[in-house]
CSV table of C-alpha atoms in Angstrom, one decimal:
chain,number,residue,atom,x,y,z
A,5,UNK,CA,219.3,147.0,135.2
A,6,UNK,CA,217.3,146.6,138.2
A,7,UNK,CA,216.5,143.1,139.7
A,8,UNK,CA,213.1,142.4,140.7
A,9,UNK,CA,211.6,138.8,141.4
A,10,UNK,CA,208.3,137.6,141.8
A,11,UNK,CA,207.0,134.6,143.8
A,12,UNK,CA,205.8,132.7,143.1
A,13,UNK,CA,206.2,132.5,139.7
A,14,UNK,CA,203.4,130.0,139.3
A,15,UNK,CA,200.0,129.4,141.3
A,16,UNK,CA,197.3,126.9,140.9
A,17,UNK,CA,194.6,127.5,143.9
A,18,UNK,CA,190.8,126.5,144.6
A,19,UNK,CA,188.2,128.6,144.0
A,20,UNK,CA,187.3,130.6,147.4
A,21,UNK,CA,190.3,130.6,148.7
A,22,UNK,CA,193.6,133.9,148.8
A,23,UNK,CA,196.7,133.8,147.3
A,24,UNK,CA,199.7,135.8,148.2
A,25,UNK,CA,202.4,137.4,145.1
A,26,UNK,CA,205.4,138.8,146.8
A,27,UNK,CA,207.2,140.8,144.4
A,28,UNK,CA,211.1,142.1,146.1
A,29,UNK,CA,213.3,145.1,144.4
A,30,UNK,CA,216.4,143.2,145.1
A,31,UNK,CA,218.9,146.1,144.6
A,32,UNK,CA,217.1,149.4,144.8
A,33,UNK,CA,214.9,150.7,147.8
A,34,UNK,CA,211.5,150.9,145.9
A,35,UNK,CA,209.2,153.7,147.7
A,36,UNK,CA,206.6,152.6,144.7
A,37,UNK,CA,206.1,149.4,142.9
A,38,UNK,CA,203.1,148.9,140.9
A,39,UNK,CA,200.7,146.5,140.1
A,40,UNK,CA,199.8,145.1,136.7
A,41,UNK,CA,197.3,142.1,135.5
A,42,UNK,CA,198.0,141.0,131.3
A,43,UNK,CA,195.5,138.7,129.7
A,44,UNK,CA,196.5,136.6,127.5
A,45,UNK,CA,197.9,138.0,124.5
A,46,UNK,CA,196.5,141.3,125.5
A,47,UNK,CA,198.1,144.2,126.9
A,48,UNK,CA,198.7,145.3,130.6
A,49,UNK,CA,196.4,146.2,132.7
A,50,UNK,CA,197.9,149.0,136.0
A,51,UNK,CA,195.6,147.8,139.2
A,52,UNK,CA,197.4,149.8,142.1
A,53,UNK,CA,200.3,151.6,142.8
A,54,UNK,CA,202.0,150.5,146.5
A,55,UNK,CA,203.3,153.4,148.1
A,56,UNK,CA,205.4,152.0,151.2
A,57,UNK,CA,204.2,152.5,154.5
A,58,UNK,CA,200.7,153.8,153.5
A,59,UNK,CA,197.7,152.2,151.8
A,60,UNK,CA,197.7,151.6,147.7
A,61,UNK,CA,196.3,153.6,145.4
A,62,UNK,CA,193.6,151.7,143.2
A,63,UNK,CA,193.1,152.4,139.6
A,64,UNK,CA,189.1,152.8,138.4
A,65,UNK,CA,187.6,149.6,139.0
A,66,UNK,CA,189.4,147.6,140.9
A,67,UNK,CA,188.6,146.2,143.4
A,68,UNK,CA,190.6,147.1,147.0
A,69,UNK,CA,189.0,144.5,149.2
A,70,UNK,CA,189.7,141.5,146.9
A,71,UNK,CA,192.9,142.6,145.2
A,72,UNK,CA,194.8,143.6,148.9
A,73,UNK,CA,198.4,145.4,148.4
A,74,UNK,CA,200.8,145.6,151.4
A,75,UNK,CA,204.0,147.5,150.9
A,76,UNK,CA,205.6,146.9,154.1
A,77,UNK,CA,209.3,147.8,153.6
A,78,UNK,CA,211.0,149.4,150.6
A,79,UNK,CA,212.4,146.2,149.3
A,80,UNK,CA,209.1,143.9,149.7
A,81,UNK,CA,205.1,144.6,148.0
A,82,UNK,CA,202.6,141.8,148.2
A,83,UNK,CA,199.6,141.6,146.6
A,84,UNK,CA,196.9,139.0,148.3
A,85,UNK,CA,193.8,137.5,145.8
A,86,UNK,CA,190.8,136.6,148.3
A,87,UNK,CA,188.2,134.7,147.9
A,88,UNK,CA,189.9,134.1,144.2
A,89,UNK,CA,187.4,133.3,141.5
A,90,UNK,CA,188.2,131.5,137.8
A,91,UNK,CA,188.0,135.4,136.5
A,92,UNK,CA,190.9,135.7,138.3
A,93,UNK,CA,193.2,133.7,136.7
A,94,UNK,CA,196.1,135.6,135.2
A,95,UNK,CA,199.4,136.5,134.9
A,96,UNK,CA,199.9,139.5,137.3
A,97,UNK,CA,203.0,141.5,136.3
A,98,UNK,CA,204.8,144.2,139.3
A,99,UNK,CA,207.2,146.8,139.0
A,100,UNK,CA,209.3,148.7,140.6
A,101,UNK,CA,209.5,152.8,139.9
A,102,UNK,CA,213.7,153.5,139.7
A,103,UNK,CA,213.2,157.1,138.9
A,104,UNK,CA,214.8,158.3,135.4
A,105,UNK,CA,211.2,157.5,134.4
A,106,UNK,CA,211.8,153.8,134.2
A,107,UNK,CA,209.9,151.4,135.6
A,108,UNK,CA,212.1,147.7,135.9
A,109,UNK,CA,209.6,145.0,135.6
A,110,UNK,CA,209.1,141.6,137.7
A,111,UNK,CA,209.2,138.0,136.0
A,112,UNK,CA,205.5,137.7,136.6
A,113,UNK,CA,203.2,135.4,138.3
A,114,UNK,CA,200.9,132.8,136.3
A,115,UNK,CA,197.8,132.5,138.6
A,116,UNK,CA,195.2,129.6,137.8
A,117,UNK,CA,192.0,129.5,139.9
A,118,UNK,CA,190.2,126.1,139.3
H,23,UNK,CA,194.0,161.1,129.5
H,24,UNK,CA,197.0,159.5,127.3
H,25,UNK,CA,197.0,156.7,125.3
H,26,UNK,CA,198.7,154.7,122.9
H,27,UNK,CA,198.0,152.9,119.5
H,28,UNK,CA,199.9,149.9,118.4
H,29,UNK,CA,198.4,149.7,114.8
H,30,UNK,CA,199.5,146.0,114.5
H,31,UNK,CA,198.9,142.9,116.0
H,32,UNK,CA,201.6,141.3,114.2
H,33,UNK,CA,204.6,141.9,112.2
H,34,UNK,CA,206.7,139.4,110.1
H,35,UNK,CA,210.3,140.0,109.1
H,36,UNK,CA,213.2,138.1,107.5
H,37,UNK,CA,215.9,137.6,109.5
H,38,UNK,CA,218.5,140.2,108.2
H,39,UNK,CA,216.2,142.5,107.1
H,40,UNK,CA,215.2,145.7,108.4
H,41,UNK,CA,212.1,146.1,111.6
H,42,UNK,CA,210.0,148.4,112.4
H,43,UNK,CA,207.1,148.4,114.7
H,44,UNK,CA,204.9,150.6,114.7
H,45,UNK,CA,203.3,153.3,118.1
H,46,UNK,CA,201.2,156.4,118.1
H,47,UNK,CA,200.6,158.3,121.1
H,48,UNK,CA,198.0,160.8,122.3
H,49,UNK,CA,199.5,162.8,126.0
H,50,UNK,CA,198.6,166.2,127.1
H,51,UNK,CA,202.2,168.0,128.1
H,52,UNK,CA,205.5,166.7,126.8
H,53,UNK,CA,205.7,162.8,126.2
H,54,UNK,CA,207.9,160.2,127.9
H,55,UNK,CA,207.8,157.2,125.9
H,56,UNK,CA,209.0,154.0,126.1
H,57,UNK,CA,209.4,150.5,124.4
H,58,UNK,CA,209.2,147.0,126.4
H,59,UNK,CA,210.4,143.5,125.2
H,60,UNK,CA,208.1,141.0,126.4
H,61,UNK,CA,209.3,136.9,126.1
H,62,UNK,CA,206.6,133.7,126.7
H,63,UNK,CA,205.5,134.1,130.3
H,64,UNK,CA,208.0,136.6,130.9
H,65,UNK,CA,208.0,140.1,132.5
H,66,UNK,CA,209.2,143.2,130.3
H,67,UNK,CA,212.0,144.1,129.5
H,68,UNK,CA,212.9,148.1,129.1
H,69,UNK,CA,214.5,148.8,125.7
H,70,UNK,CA,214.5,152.5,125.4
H,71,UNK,CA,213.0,156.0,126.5
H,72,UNK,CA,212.5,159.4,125.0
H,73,UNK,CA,212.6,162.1,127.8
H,74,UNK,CA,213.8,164.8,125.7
H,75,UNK,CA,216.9,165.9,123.6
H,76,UNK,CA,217.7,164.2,120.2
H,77,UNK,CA,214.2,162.6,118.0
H,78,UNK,CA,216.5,158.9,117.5
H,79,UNK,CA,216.8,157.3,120.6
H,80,UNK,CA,218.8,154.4,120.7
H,81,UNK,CA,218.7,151.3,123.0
H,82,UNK,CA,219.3,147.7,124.2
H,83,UNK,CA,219.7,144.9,121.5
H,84,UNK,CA,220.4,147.1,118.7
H,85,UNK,CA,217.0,148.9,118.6
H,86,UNK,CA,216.4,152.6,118.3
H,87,UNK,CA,213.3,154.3,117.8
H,88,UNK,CA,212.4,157.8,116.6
H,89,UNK,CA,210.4,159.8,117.9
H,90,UNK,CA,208.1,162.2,115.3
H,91,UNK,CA,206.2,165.0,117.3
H,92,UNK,CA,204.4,166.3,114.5
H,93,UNK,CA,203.2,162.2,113.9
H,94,UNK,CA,202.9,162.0,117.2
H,95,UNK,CA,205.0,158.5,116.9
H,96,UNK,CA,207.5,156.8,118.4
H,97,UNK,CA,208.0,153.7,116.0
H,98,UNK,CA,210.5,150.7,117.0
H,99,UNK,CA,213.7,150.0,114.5
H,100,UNK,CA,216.2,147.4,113.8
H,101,UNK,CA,218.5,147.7,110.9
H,102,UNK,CA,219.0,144.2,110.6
H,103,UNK,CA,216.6,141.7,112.4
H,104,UNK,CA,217.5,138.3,114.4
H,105,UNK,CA,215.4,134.8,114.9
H,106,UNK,CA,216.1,136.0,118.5
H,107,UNK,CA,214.2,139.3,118.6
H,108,UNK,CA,210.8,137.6,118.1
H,109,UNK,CA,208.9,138.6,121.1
H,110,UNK,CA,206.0,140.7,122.1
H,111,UNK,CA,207.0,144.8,121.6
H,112,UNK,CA,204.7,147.3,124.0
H,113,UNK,CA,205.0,150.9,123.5
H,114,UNK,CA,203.9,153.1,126.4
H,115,UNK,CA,203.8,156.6,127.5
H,116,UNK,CA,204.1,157.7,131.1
H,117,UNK,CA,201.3,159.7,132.7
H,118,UNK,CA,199.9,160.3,135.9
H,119,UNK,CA,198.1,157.8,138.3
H,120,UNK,CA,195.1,158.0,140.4
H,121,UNK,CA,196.0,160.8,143.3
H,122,UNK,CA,199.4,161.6,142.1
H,123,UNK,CA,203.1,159.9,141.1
H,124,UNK,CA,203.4,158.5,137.4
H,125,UNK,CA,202.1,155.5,135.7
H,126,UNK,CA,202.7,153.5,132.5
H,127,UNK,CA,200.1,152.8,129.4
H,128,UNK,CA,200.5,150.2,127.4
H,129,UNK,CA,199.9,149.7,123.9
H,130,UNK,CA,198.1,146.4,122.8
H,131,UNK,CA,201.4,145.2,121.7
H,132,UNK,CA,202.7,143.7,118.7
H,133,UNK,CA,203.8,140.2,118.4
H,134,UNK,CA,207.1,140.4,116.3
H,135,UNK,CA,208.2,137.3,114.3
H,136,UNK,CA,211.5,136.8,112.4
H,137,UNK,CA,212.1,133.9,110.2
H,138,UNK,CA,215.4,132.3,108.8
């Protein structure tokens, strides 16, 4: 299957300041990756979809100035918290769209805001 | 809009025994469907897909899953179930995303548990 990492895989930042997620398709040139925040023991929650070389599409009430996507290249999508907040704190999830209708899935990133 | 149910939060099996977990759907036009595998702070992992073709899909790990258009379900299987299957199981049906492409829902999941 696909190979998609995360990093970091675990945060711990101060309240009021941004944190960076990089998530990288490692063997597949992704055009789309998306964007997913789970709570615990709850399901998964789509945020955006990042489109390479053109803005992210935000799902209903999300936020597009505090949860910032950058898809710069078709092997690399970051997702920047600013200003993160305790409400924040999460375990944010990406994927990467293979076609075939299957999504491949990143390790995940544990994001604590104190 | 689509959606899918996951009737329970948690399922308990013998090991050796036979697994099912359960997944209703609700999709306007044909369904894809999918199961996930999800381990303790873990991504998911894909198990299977129905696209279209034959109702028992079959999958990674041993699992299969049918798929009942009439019940509009798609319900997980095992014929025999191991210690190492307990994880979290998310059924999801693919749909379309805010201005265009495809997206996944997610059931709530169910947390499977399988004891010696």
């Amino acid at each position: 299957g696909a190979v998609v990492s995360q990093h970091p895989s675990r945060v711990i930042c101060k309240s009021g300041t941004s944190v960076k997620i990089e998530c990288r398709s490692l063997d597949f040139q992704a055009t789309t990756m998306f964007w997913y925040r789970q709570f615990p023991k709850k399901s998964l929650m789509l945020m955006a979809t990042s489109n390479e070389g053109s803005k992210a599409t935000y799902e209903q009430g999300v936020e597009k100035d505090k949860f910032l996507i950058n898809h710069a290249s078709l092997t690399l999508s970051t997702l920047t918290v600013t200003s993160a907040h305790p409400e924040d704190s999460s375990f944010y999830i990406c994927s990467v769209d293979r076609g075939h209708y299957e999504q491949y899935f990143g390790p995940g990133t544990r994001l604590t805001v104190t | 809009a689509q959606s899918v149910a996951q009737p329970e939060d948690q399922v308990n099996v013998a090991e050796g025994n036979p697994l099912t977990v359960k997944c209703t759907y609700s999709v306007s036009g044909n369904p894809y469907l999918f199961w996930y595998v999800q381990y303790p702070n873990r991504g998911l992992q894909f198990l299977l897909k129905y696209i279209t073709g034959d109702n028992l899909v079959k999958g990674s790990y041993g699992f299969e899953a049918e798929f009942n258009k009439s019940q509009t379900s798609f319900h997980l299987k095992k014929p025999s179930a191991l210690v190492s299957d307990s994880a979290l199981y998310f059924c999801a049906v693919r749909g379309l995303v805010t201005g265009g492409g495809n997206k996944l829902t997610f059931g709530t999941g169910t947390q499977l548990k399988v004891e010696l």
